[in-house]
Coordinates of C-alpha atoms in Angstrom, one line a residue:
Chain A
X1398 CA 50.4 -7.9 75.9
X1399 CA 52.2 -5.9 78.6
X1400 CA 54.5 -7.9 80.7
X1401 CA 54.5 -7.4 84.4
X1402 CA 56.2 -9.1 87.3
X1403 CA 54.3 -8.3 90.4
X1404 CA 53.9 -11.4 92.5
X1405 CA 55.9 -12.1 95.6
X1406 CA 56.4 -15.7 94.3
X1407 CA 58.4 -14.3 91.4
X1408 CA 60.5 -12.2 93.7
X1409 CA 61.4 -15.3 95.8
X1410 CA 62.2 -17.3 92.6
X1411 CA 64.4 -14.4 91.5
X1412 CA 66.2 -14.1 94.8
X1413 CA 66.8 -17.9 94.8
X1414 CA 68.2 -17.6 91.3
X1415 CA 70.6 -14.9 92.5
X1416 CA 71.8 -17.0 95.4
X1417 CA 72.3 -20.0 93.2
X1418 CA 74.5 -18.0 90.9
X1419 CA 76.5 -16.8 93.8
X1420 CA 75.7 -13.2 93.1
X1421 CA 75.8 -10.6 95.8
X1422 CA 72.3 -10.3 97.1
X1423 CA 71.9 -7.8 99.9
X1424 CA 68.9 -8.8 102.1
X1425 CA 66.4 -6.0 102.3
X1426 CA 64.9 -5.3 105.7
X1427 CA 61.3 -5.6 104.3
X1428 CA 62.2 -8.3 101.7
X1429 CA 60.7 -11.8 101.5
X1430 CA 61.5 -14.4 104.0
X1431 CA 65.1 -15.7 103.9
X1432 CA 65.6 -18.3 101.3
X1433 CA 67.6 -21.3 102.5
X1434 CA 70.9 -21.6 100.7
X1435 CA 71.0 -23.9 97.7
X1436 CA 72.4 -27.4 98.5
X1437 CA 76.2 -27.5 98.1
X1438 CA 78.3 -30.6 97.4
X1439 CA 79.6 -32.1 100.6
X1440 CA 83.3 -31.4 101.2
X1441 CA 85.1 -34.5 100.1
X1442 CA 87.4 -36.1 102.6
X1443 CA 91.1 -35.8 101.9
X1444 CA 93.1 -38.4 100.2
X1445 CA 90.3 -39.4 97.9
X1446 CA 90.0 -38.6 94.3
X1447 CA 88.0 -35.4 93.6
X1448 CA 84.7 -35.9 92.0
X1449 CA 84.3 -34.7 88.4
X1450 CA 83.7 -31.0 88.2
X1451 CA 80.1 -29.9 87.8
X1452 CA 79.5 -28.7 84.3
X1453 CA 78.5 -25.0 84.4
X1454 CA 74.7 -24.7 84.4
X1455 CA 73.2 -22.0 82.3
X1456 CA 70.6 -20.6 84.6
X1457 CA 69.1 -17.2 85.5
X1458 CA 67.1 -14.8 83.5
X1459 CA 67.5 -14.4 79.8
X1460 CA 69.4 -11.1 79.2
X1461 CA 67.0 -8.5 77.9
X1462 CA 63.9 -10.2 79.4
X1463 CA 61.4 -8.8 81.9
X1464 CA 62.8 -11.1 84.5
X1465 CA 66.3 -9.8 83.7
X1466 CA 65.1 -6.3 84.2
X1467 CA 63.5 -7.1 87.5
X1468 CA 66.6 -9.0 88.7
X1469 CA 69.2 -6.6 87.6
X1470 CA 67.4 -3.3 88.2
X1471 CA 64.2 -3.8 90.1
X1472 CA 60.8 -2.7 88.7
X1473 CA 59.4 -0.6 91.6
X1474 CA 60.6 2.3 93.7
X1475 CA 58.8 3.5 96.9
X1476 CA 57.7 6.9 98.1
X1477 CA 57.0 8.6 101.4
X1478 CA 53.4 9.5 102.4
X1479 CA 52.0 12.2 100.1
X1480 CA 55.4 12.7 98.6
X1481 CA 56.5 12.3 95.0
X1482 CA 60.3 13.1 95.1
X1483 CA 62.5 10.1 94.4
X1484 CA 64.2 8.9 97.6
X1485 CA 67.9 7.9 97.6
X1486 CA 67.0 4.1 97.6
X1487 CA 64.8 4.8 94.6
X1488 CA 67.6 6.6 92.8
X1489 CA 69.8 3.5 93.1
X1490 CA 67.0 1.4 91.4
X1491 CA 66.3 4.0 88.8
X1492 CA 70.0 4.3 87.9
X1493 CA 70.0 0.5 87.3
X1494 CA 66.8 0.8 85.3
X1495 CA 68.3 3.5 83.1
X1496 CA 71.4 1.5 82.6
X1497 CA 69.4 -1.6 81.6
X1498 CA 67.1 0.4 79.3
X1499 CA 70.1 2.0 77.7
X1500 CA 71.5 -1.5 77.0
X1501 CA 68.2 -2.5 75.4
X1502 CA 67.1 0.5 73.4
X1503 CA 64.2 -1.4 71.7
X1504 CA 62.3 -1.7 75.0
X1505 CA 59.3 0.6 75.6
X1506 CA 58.2 1.2 79.2
X1507 CA 55.1 2.4 81.0
X1508 CA 55.6 4.1 84.4
X1509 CA 52.6 3.5 86.7
X1510 CA 52.2 5.8 89.8
X1511 CA 50.5 4.1 92.8
X1512 CA 49.3 5.4 96.1
X1513 CA 48.3 4.0 99.5
X1514 CA 44.6 4.1 100.6
X1515 CA 45.2 7.0 103.1
X1516 CA 43.9 9.5 100.6
X1517 CA 40.8 10.0 98.6
X1518 CA 40.4 8.6 95.1
X1519 CA 40.7 11.7 92.9
X1520 CA 43.5 13.3 94.9
X1521 CA 45.4 10.0 94.7
X1522 CA 45.0 9.9 90.9
X1523 CA 46.7 13.2 90.8
X1524 CA 49.4 12.1 93.3
X1525 CA 50.1 8.9 91.4
X1526 CA 50.5 10.9 88.2
X1527 CA 53.1 13.1 90.0
X1528 CA 55.0 10.0 91.1
X1529 CA 55.0 8.5 87.6
X1530 CA 56.3 11.8 86.3
X1531 CA 59.1 11.8 88.9
X1532 CA 60.2 8.4 87.7
X1533 CA 59.9 9.4 84.1
X1534 CA 61.9 12.6 84.5
X1535 CA 64.6 10.7 86.4
X1536 CA 65.0 8.0 83.7
X1537 CA 65.1 10.7 81.0
X1538 CA 67.8 12.5 83.0
X1539 CA 69.8 9.3 82.9
X1540 CA 69.7 9.1 79.2
X1541 CA 66.6 7.1 78.4
X1542 CA 64.8 8.6 75.4
X1543 CA 61.6 10.2 76.4
X1544 CA 59.8 8.7 73.4
X1545 CA 60.3 5.2 75.0
X1546 CA 58.3 6.1 78.1
X1547 CA 54.6 6.6 78.8
X1548 CA 53.1 7.3 82.2
X1549 CA 49.8 6.5 83.9
X1550 CA 48.4 7.0 87.4
X1551 CA 46.5 4.1 89.0
X1552 CA 45.9 6.2 92.1
X1553 CA 45.0 3.9 95.0
X1554 CA 43.2 1.5 92.7
X1555 CA 45.9 -1.2 92.3
X1556 CA 47.5 -1.9 95.7
X1557 CA 50.1 -4.7 95.9
X1558 CA 49.5 -5.3 99.6
X1559 CA 46.0 -5.6 101.0
X1560 CA 47.1 -4.8 104.6
X1561 CA 45.9 -1.9 106.6
X1562 CA 49.1 -0.8 108.3
X1563 CA 52.1 1.3 107.6
X1564 CA 54.1 -1.6 106.1
X1565 CA 51.3 -2.2 103.5
X1566 CA 50.8 1.5 102.8
X1567 CA 54.6 1.9 102.3
X1568 CA 54.6 -0.9 99.7
X1569 CA 51.5 0.6 97.9
X1570 CA 53.1 4.0 97.5
X1571 CA 55.3 3.2 94.5
X1572 CA 56.3 3.8 91.0
X1573 CA 56.2 0.7 88.9
X1574 CA 58.0 0.3 85.6
X1575 CA 56.3 -2.1 83.2
X1576 CA 58.1 -3.2 80.0
X1577 CA 55.3 -2.9 77.5
X1578 CA 57.2 -4.1 74.4
X1579 CA 60.6 -5.0 73.0
X1580 CA 61.7 -7.2 75.9
X1581 CA 62.9 -10.7 75.1
Chain B
X810 CA 22.4 -8.2 90.8
X811 CA 22.5 -10.4 87.7
X812 CA 25.1 -9.9 85.0
X813 CA 22.3 -10.7 82.6
X814 CA 20.4 -7.6 83.7
X815 CA 22.8 -5.3 81.9
X816 CA 20.7 -2.3 80.6
X817 CA 17.6 -4.2 81.7
X818 CA 16.5 -1.8 84.4
X819 CA 16.6 1.4 82.6
X820 CA 14.2 4.1 83.6
X821 CA 10.6 3.5 82.4
X822 CA 8.7 6.4 81.1
X823 CA 6.6 7.5 84.0
X824 CA 3.4 8.8 82.4
X825 CA 2.0 10.0 85.6
X826 CA -1.2 11.8 86.2
X827 CA -1.7 13.6 89.5
X828 CA -5.1 14.8 90.8
X829 CA -6.2 16.3 94.0
X830 CA -8.8 14.2 95.8
X831 CA -12.1 15.8 96.7
X832 CA -12.9 15.9 100.4
X833 CA -12.3 18.3 103.2
X834 CA -9.8 21.0 102.2
X835 CA -6.3 21.0 103.6
X836 CA -6.0 23.3 106.6
X837 CA -3.4 26.0 106.2
X838 CA -1.2 24.6 108.9
X839 CA -0.9 21.2 110.3
X840 CA -0.6 20.5 114.0
X841 CA 1.2 17.3 113.2
X842 CA 4.6 18.2 111.9
X843 CA 8.2 17.1 112.3
X844 CA 10.6 19.9 112.8
X845 CA 13.6 18.4 111.2
X846 CA 15.9 21.3 112.1
X847 CA 15.6 21.1 115.9
X848 CA 18.4 19.6 117.9
X849 CA 16.8 16.3 118.9
X850 CA 14.2 14.8 116.6
X851 CA 11.7 12.5 118.0
X852 CA 10.5 10.4 115.0
X853 CA 6.8 11.0 114.2
X854 CA 4.6 7.9 114.9
X855 CA 2.8 7.3 111.6
X856 CA 0.3 4.6 110.6
X857 CA 0.4 3.3 107.0
X858 CA -2.1 0.5 106.7
X859 CA -2.1 -1.6 103.5
X860 CA -3.8 0.3 100.7
X861 CA -7.2 -1.1 100.0
X862 CA -8.2 -2.9 96.7
X863 CA -11.3 -4.6 95.3
X864 CA -9.5 -7.6 93.9
X865 CA -6.6 -9.7 95.1
X866 CA -4.1 -8.2 92.7
X867 CA -5.0 -4.6 93.8
X868 CA -4.7 -5.7 97.4
X869 CA -1.3 -7.2 96.8
X870 CA -0.1 -3.9 95.2
X871 CA -1.7 -2.0 98.0
X872 CA 0.2 -4.0 100.6
X873 CA 3.5 -3.5 98.8
X874 CA 2.8 0.3 98.4
X875 CA 2.3 0.6 102.2
X876 CA 5.5 -1.4 102.8
X877 CA 7.7 0.7 100.4
X878 CA 6.3 4.0 101.8
X879 CA 6.9 2.8 105.4
X880 CA 10.5 1.8 104.8
X881 CA 11.3 5.0 103.0
X882 CA 9.9 7.1 105.8
X883 CA 11.5 5.0 108.5
X884 CA 15.0 5.3 106.8
X885 CA 14.7 9.1 106.8
X886 CA 14.9 9.0 110.6
X887 CA 12.0 11.5 110.9
X888 CA 9.2 8.9 111.0
X889 CA 8.4 5.9 113.1
X890 CA 5.9 3.7 111.1
X891 CA 3.8 1.8 113.5
X892 CA 3.4 -2.0 113.5
X893 CA 0.3 -2.8 111.4
X894 CA -0.5 -5.6 113.9
X895 CA -1.3 -2.9 116.4
X896 CA -4.0 -1.2 114.2
X897 CA -7.5 -1.3 115.5
X898 CA -9.4 0.0 112.6
X899 CA -9.0 -2.3 109.6
X900 CA -10.1 -2.2 105.9
X901 CA -10.2 1.5 105.7
X902 CA -12.1 3.1 102.8
X903 CA -10.2 6.0 101.4
X904 CA -13.4 7.9 100.7
X905 CA -14.5 7.7 104.3
X906 CA -13.2 9.6 107.3
X907 CA -11.2 7.2 109.5
X908 CA -12.1 6.6 113.1
X909 CA -9.6 8.9 114.7
X910 CA -10.1 7.5 118.2
X911 CA -8.8 4.1 117.0
X912 CA -5.6 5.7 115.8
X913 CA -5.2 7.9 118.9
X914 CA -5.3 4.8 121.0
X915 CA -2.2 3.4 119.4
X916 CA -0.5 6.9 119.5
X917 CA -0.4 7.4 115.7
X918 CA 0.0 11.1 115.1
X919 CA -0.4 10.8 111.3
X920 CA -2.3 8.3 109.2
X921 CA -1.8 7.6 105.5
X922 CA -4.4 5.4 103.8
X923 CA -5.2 4.7 100.2
X924 CA -6.7 2.5 97.6
X925 CA -5.6 0.8 94.4
X926 CA -7.8 0.4 91.4
X927 CA -7.1 -0.9 88.0
X928 CA -8.7 1.4 85.4
X929 CA -10.5 0.1 82.3
X930 CA -7.4 1.0 80.2
X931 CA -5.2 -1.1 82.4
X932 CA -3.6 1.8 84.3
X933 CA -3.1 1.7 88.0
X934 CA -5.0 4.4 90.0
X935 CA -3.8 5.0 93.5
X936 CA -5.8 7.4 95.8
X937 CA -4.4 8.3 99.1
X938 CA -4.9 10.7 102.0
X939 CA -2.8 12.0 104.8
X940 CA -4.6 12.6 108.1
X941 CA -3.8 14.5 111.2
X942 CA -5.1 12.1 113.8
X943 CA -5.3 14.4 116.8
X944 CA -7.0 17.2 115.0
X945 CA -9.2 14.9 113.0
X946 CA -8.3 16.6 109.7
X947 CA -7.2 15.7 106.2
X948 CA -3.8 17.2 105.4
X949 CA -3.7 16.1 101.8
X950 CA -5.6 13.9 99.3
X951 CA -4.0 13.0 95.9
X952 CA -4.4 10.5 93.1
X953 CA -1.7 9.0 91.0
X954 CA -2.3 7.2 87.7
X955 CA 0.4 5.2 85.9
X956 CA 1.1 1.9 84.3
X957 CA 1.2 -1.1 86.8
X958 CA 5.0 -1.7 86.4
X959 CA 5.5 1.7 87.9
X960 CA 4.0 0.8 91.2
X961 CA 7.3 1.3 93.1
X962 CA 7.7 4.8 91.6
X963 CA 4.1 5.6 92.8
X964 CA 5.1 4.5 96.3
X965 CA 8.2 6.7 96.1
X966 CA 6.2 9.7 94.9
X967 CA 3.6 9.2 97.7
X968 CA 6.6 9.0 100.2
X969 CA 7.8 12.3 98.8
X970 CA 4.4 13.9 99.3
X971 CA 4.1 12.6 102.8
X972 CA 7.6 13.7 103.7
X973 CA 7.1 17.2 102.3
X974 CA 3.7 17.6 103.9
X975 CA 4.9 16.7 107.3
X976 CA 8.5 18.0 107.4
X977 CA 8.1 21.0 105.1
X978 CA 11.2 20.0 103.0
X979 CA 11.3 18.4 99.6
X980 CA 11.4 14.6 99.5
X981 CA 14.1 12.5 97.9
X982 CA 12.6 9.1 97.5
X983 CA 11.8 9.0 93.8
X984 CA 15.5 9.0 92.9
X985 CA 18.2 6.6 91.9
X986 CA 21.8 6.0 92.9
X987 CA 24.6 5.3 90.4
X988 CA 27.6 3.8 92.1
X989 CA 30.5 1.4 91.6
X990 CA 29.8 -2.3 92.5
X991 CA 32.9 -3.9 93.8
X992 CA 34.0 -7.5 93.9
X993 CA 37.2 -9.5 94.2
X994 CA 40.2 -9.1 96.5
X995 CA 41.7 -5.7 97.3
X996 CA 44.7 -6.4 95.1
X997 CA 42.6 -7.3 92.1
X998 CA 39.4 -5.5 92.5
X999 CA 36.6 -5.6 89.9
X1000 CA 34.7 -2.3 89.7
X1001 CA 31.5 -2.1 87.6
X1002 CA 29.2 0.8 87.1
X1003 CA 25.9 0.0 88.6
X1004 CA 22.5 1.7 89.3
X1005 CA 19.7 1.2 91.7
X1006 CA 16.7 2.9 93.1
X1007 CA 17.5 4.9 96.3
X1008 CA 15.9 2.1 98.4
X1009 CA 18.1 -0.5 96.8
X1010 CA 15.5 -1.9 94.5
X1011 CA 16.1 -2.7 90.8
X1012 CA 19.9 -2.9 90.9
X1013 CA 21.6 -3.4 87.6
X1014 CA 25.1 -3.3 86.1
X1015 CA 25.9 -0.7 83.4
X1016 CA 29.5 -2.0 82.6
X1017 CA 30.9 -5.5 82.4
X1018 CA 33.9 -5.2 84.8
X1019 CA 36.6 -5.6 82.1
X1020 CA 37.9 -2.2 83.1
X1021 CA 37.7 -0.2 86.3
X1022 CA 35.1 2.5 86.6
X1023 CA 35.1 5.3 89.2
X1024 CA 33.4 8.4 90.3
X1025 CA 30.1 8.3 88.4
X1026 CA 28.0 11.5 88.7
X1027 CA 24.5 12.4 87.5
X1028 CA 23.7 15.2 85.3
X1029 CA 21.4 17.6 87.2
X1030 CA 19.0 17.9 84.3
X1031 CA 19.0 14.6 82.6
X1032 CA 19.3 10.9 82.9
X1033 CA 22.9 11.2 81.9
X1034 CA 26.0 10.3 83.9
X1035 CA 29.7 11.0 83.6
X1036 CA 32.3 8.7 85.0
X1037 CA 36.0 7.9 84.8
X1038 CA 37.3 4.6 83.4
X1039 CA 40.8 3.3 84.3
X1040 CA 42.5 0.8 82.1
X1041 CA 46.1 -0.4 82.2
X1042 CA 47.3 2.3 79.9
X1043 CA 44.6 5.0 79.9
X1044 CA 42.4 7.1 82.3
X1045 CA 39.5 8.7 80.5
X1046 CA 36.2 10.4 81.3
X1047 CA 33.0 9.2 79.6
X1048 CA 29.4 10.4 79.2
X1049 CA 26.8 7.7 79.5
X1050 CA 23.1 8.0 78.7
X1051 CA 21.2 5.6 80.9
X1052 CA 18.1 5.7 78.8
X1053 CA 19.8 4.9 75.5
X1054 CA 23.0 3.2 76.9
X1055 CA 24.9 5.5 74.5
X1056 CA 28.5 6.1 75.7
X1057 CA 31.2 8.5 74.5
X1058 CA 34.4 10.0 75.7
X1059 CA 34.6 13.7 76.4
X1060 CA 37.7 13.9 74.3
X1061 CA 41.1 12.3 73.9
X1062 CA 43.2 14.5 76.1
X1063 CA 46.8 13.4 76.5
X1064 CA 47.4 12.4 80.1
X1065 CA 45.2 11.2 82.9
X1066 CA 41.6 12.6 82.7
X1067 CA 39.6 12.3 85.9
X1068 CA 37.2 13.8 88.5
X1069 CA 34.3 14.8 86.1
X1070 CA 31.2 16.6 87.3
X1071 CA 28.4 18.3 85.4
X1072 CA 27.5 21.9 85.6
X1073 CA 24.0 22.6 87.1
X1074 CA 22.5 23.2 83.7
X1075 CA 24.0 19.9 82.4
X1076 CA 25.7 21.7 79.5
X1077 CA 29.2 21.5 80.7
X1078 CA 31.5 19.1 82.5
X1079 CA 34.3 20.2 84.8
X1080 CA 37.1 17.7 85.2
X1081 CA 40.9 17.3 85.9
X1082 CA 43.6 16.6 83.4
X1083 CA 47.1 15.6 84.6
X1084 CA 49.9 16.4 82.2
X1085 CA 53.5 15.6 83.3
X1086 CA 52.6 15.4 86.9
X1087 CA 50.5 18.6 87.1
X1088 CA 46.7 18.3 87.5
X1089 CA 44.6 21.3 86.6
X1090 CA 40.8 21.8 86.4
X1091 CA 39.2 22.1 82.9
X1092 CA 35.7 22.9 81.7
X1093 CA 34.2 21.4 78.6
X1094 CA 31.2 22.8 76.8
X1095 CA 29.4 19.6 75.7
X1096 CA 27.8 21.2 72.6
X1097 CA 30.8 22.9 71.1
X1098 CA 33.3 20.4 72.7
X1099 CA 35.6 23.3 73.4
X1100 CA 37.5 23.0 76.7
X1101 CA 38.8 25.8 78.8
X1102 CA 41.6 25.5 81.4
X1103 CA 40.3 27.0 84.7
X1104 CA 43.4 26.5 86.9
X1105 CA 47.0 27.0 86.0
X1106 CA 49.1 26.1 89.0
X1107 CA 51.9 23.6 89.5
X1108 CA 49.9 22.0 92.4
X1109 CA 47.3 19.4 92.4
X1110 CA 43.9 20.9 91.4
X1111 CA 41.0 18.5 91.2
X1112 CA 37.5 17.4 92.3
X1113 CA 35.7 20.5 90.9
X1114 CA 32.0 20.9 92.0
X1115 CA 29.7 23.7 90.8
X1116 CA 27.5 25.8 93.1
X1117 CA 23.9 25.2 92.2
X1118 CA 23.6 28.6 90.6
X1119 CA 26.6 27.8 88.3
X1120 CA 28.6 30.9 89.3
X1121 CA 31.3 29.3 91.4
X1122 CA 33.3 26.0 91.6
X1123 CA 34.6 24.4 94.7
X1124 CA 37.7 22.3 94.2
X1125 CA 40.6 20.5 95.9
X1126 CA 44.1 21.8 95.8
X1127 CA 47.4 21.3 97.6
X1128 CA 48.8 24.7 96.5
X1129 CA 49.2 25.6 100.1
X1130 CA 51.2 22.5 101.0
X1131 CA 48.5 20.0 101.8
X1132 CA 45.1 19.1 100.2
X1133 CA 42.5 21.8 101.1
X1134 CA 39.2 23.1 99.8
X1135 CA 39.1 26.2 97.6
X1136 CA 36.3 28.1 95.8
X1137 CA 36.8 30.0 92.6
X1138 CA 34.5 31.8 90.1
X1139 CA 33.2 29.6 87.3
X1140 CA 35.7 31.2 84.9
X1141 CA 38.6 30.2 87.1
X1142 CA 39.3 33.6 88.7
X1143 CA 39.3 34.6 92.3
X1144 CA 40.3 31.2 93.9
X1145 CA 40.5 31.3 97.7
X1146 CA 40.8 28.7 100.4
X1147 CA 37.8 28.0 102.5
X1148 CA 38.9 25.1 104.7
X1149 CA 40.3 26.2 108.1
X1150 CA 44.1 26.2 108.7
X1151 CA 45.8 23.6 110.7
X1152 CA 42.8 21.4 111.0
X1153 CA 43.4 18.4 108.7
X1154 CA 43.5 17.3 105.1
X1155 CA 40.3 18.2 103.1
X1156 CA 39.3 16.6 99.8
X1157 CA 36.2 15.9 97.6
X1158 CA 34.2 19.1 98.0
X1159 CA 30.6 18.7 96.8
X1160 CA 28.2 21.6 96.8
X1161 CA 24.7 21.0 98.2
X1162 CA 21.9 21.2 95.6
X1163 CA 20.4 23.8 98.0
X1164 CA 23.6 25.8 98.0
X1165 CA 23.9 26.2 101.7
X1166 CA 26.7 23.7 102.4
X1167 CA 29.7 22.0 100.9
X1168 CA 30.2 18.4 101.9
X1169 CA 33.8 17.0 102.0
X1170 CA 36.1 14.2 103.1
X1171 CA 38.5 15.1 105.9
X1172 CA 41.5 13.3 107.3
X1173 CA 42.7 13.9 110.8
X1174 CA 44.8 11.7 113.1
X1175 CA 44.6 8.6 111.0
X1176 CA 40.8 8.8 110.7
X1177 CA 38.6 9.8 107.8
X1178 CA 35.4 11.9 108.2
X1179 CA 32.5 13.1 106.2
X1180 CA 31.6 16.7 107.0
X1181 CA 29.9 19.8 105.8
X1182 CA 30.8 23.5 106.0
X1183 CA 29.3 26.7 104.7
X1184 CA 30.6 27.8 101.3
X1185 CA 32.6 30.5 103.1
X1186 CA 34.2 27.8 105.2
X1187 CA 32.3 28.6 108.4
X1188 CA 30.2 26.3 110.5
X1189 CA 32.1 23.1 109.9
X1190 CA 30.4 20.0 111.2
X1191 CA 32.0 16.6 111.2
X1192 CA 29.3 14.0 110.7
X1193 CA 31.2 10.6 110.6
X1194 CA 34.4 9.0 111.6
X1195 CA 36.0 5.7 110.5
X1196 CA 39.1 4.0 109.0
X1197 CA 38.0 5.3 105.6
X1198 CA 34.9 7.4 104.9
X1199 CA 35.0 9.1 101.5
X1200 CA 33.1 10.6 98.6
X1201 CA 29.8 12.3 99.9
X1202 CA 26.9 12.8 97.5
X1203 CA 23.8 14.9 98.3
X1204 CA 20.2 13.7 98.1
X1205 CA 18.4 16.3 96.0
X1206 CA 16.8 17.9 99.0
X1207 CA 20.2 18.7 100.5
X1208 CA 19.3 16.9 103.8
X1209 CA 20.9 13.5 103.4
X1210 CA 24.4 12.4 102.3
X1211 CA 25.4 9.1 100.9
X1212 CA 29.1 8.1 101.1
X1213 CA 31.2 4.9 101.2
X1214 CA 32.9 3.4 104.2
X1215 CA 35.7 0.9 104.3
X1216 CA 36.5 -0.8 107.6
X1217 CA 40.0 -2.1 108.2
X1218 CA 40.3 -5.2 106.0
X1219 CA 36.6 -5.1 105.2
X1220 CA 34.7 -4.4 102.0
X1221 CA 33.6 -1.0 101.0
X1222 CA 29.9 -0.3 101.7
X1223 CA 27.5 2.5 101.0
X1224 CA 26.2 4.5 103.9
X1225 CA 23.9 7.4 104.5
X1226 CA 23.8 10.1 107.2
X1227 CA 21.6 13.2 107.9
X1228 CA 23.4 16.5 107.7
X1229 CA 22.8 16.9 111.4
X1230 CA 25.1 13.9 111.9
X1231 CA 22.2 11.7 113.1
X1232 CA 20.9 8.6 111.5
X1233 CA 24.1 7.2 110.1
X1234 CA 23.2 3.8 108.6
X1235 CA 24.1 1.3 105.8
X1236 CA 22.4 2.2 102.6
X1237 CA 20.0 -0.5 101.3
X1238 CA 22.5 -2.2 99.1
X1239 CA 23.7 -5.5 100.4
X1240 CA 27.0 -5.9 98.7
X1241 CA 30.3 -4.0 98.3
X1242 CA 30.0 -0.6 96.7
X1243 CA 31.7 2.8 96.5
X1244 CA 31.5 6.2 94.8
X1245 CA 27.7 6.7 95.1
X1246 CA 26.1 9.6 93.3
X1247 CA 22.5 10.6 94.0
X1248 CA 20.2 11.5 91.1
X1249 CA 18.0 14.5 91.0
X1250 CA 14.3 13.8 91.6
X1251 CA 13.1 11.7 88.6
X1252 CA 10.7 13.3 86.1

């Protein structure tokens, strides 16, 4: 069964995990609401014995898992209206995707091209296919074997944001990378 | 629509006998007529009393016939059926001339009356006459014979006769609509293939919703449709026979296969295939299963639609930088743009069954429109405007368009509009739907 991580809930969990690990998480302008920092141990007053050190907690995504892919690379890049060229912010994500995929060569992926609702159904199926191909070609140019990648267009049929404004449309114009097999 | 009705409402064979009623001959020209091509149409006041019957069952059918005919004619925008409570003459006998004075008093210009009889063999016989009230003349007298379960189709056929006699154009009431019934939230929409009569009666699902269906289209010669199915990992075009429920793919092309439409003779399907981000138009011969590539351009080429004579294909391409309408010969040669420059984004060209117009979807200034233009691109008329209007389909008489409209944050609904731009109204389907396709007149 193909594994996908789409829900905003998962993104928040992932971001919280990052913060808990002390990783460098750059807040995105359109990202989810700020997550309160994890509780830290109160600073002990001086001249008292230090409490025993916290044992290291093995937390965070399992390396090679879908969650790991989403956290360390990101599974979606975004496009401008009626465009299919990969933007600079998308290149950063795809570079990370390619590095991750090159680390886990047994993983097969499906690139899904998506469009906003400001176009007609058939045109958007064609546009989504172009976006999926842009992502595919980029990953291949970064060393991912073409035989590991399939593409599909969902046109405007699978929006992730049901809104009817530019923010929602911008989210719905995307290329989504789904790990279909081989992930842990 | 009940899920249990899958395949239940398939088309019944309509063994129909048609006879001309005896009586005064039709005059060559009728004084009572609707000119549906003039600028401002005043709907024709028409009286359609319940058809008479000797027994209760026949009377019930007769009342329902009159209702179905009235609502068909009313929805067309060219007729104003009068309230039966205002009728003075009651219990009309179809074999007797009506009292025209009684109908003039209530300003009826035309009168349609009829009778329902159950024949010895169980068939339903419906006799009806169309009268010109002011000239006191019969315009037409006909008889339909069919099985009782076909009573709605008899009503639609009578509606078609009345429409044609009084407007001069072919009717479109004995037809069906195949469409996509939608349910669920926008981010997890369920899309099922569905079919209904043009007046919303007899709706039924043809697919179970486990995968998305889109863009169904009728064959012009048959009770066959073609549509596209989108699954997580495939986009394929299917043929579906609604009489036998037989379904098959048109072939396992690599890539995304979409935008199917039949040729006018029903022998071929034009469609798009995307390979590596390049969509082109293909044509498949359904007998030989050989396909031909008609466009070969790095741009998006999709939404092919044949001219009714089969010699040309309108399609959508962004080869000029933005989506526009093009027309090419049916062999793929001679493509040229028809949509005007600098005027907006044009998609979904659909050639009228009469050949005189191409309907389309247009985007300008953040709004969507349904419009029509001549096949050479002249005489553009914008008929509708909303947040999202898309996907026109022609009634077989080339007068009425059905399309779907999505309001901001609202469900998608089926709408109709006259090619004059008048009479925009919700289609008689009470739930969410999209991608309508009008059948030809049923046989």
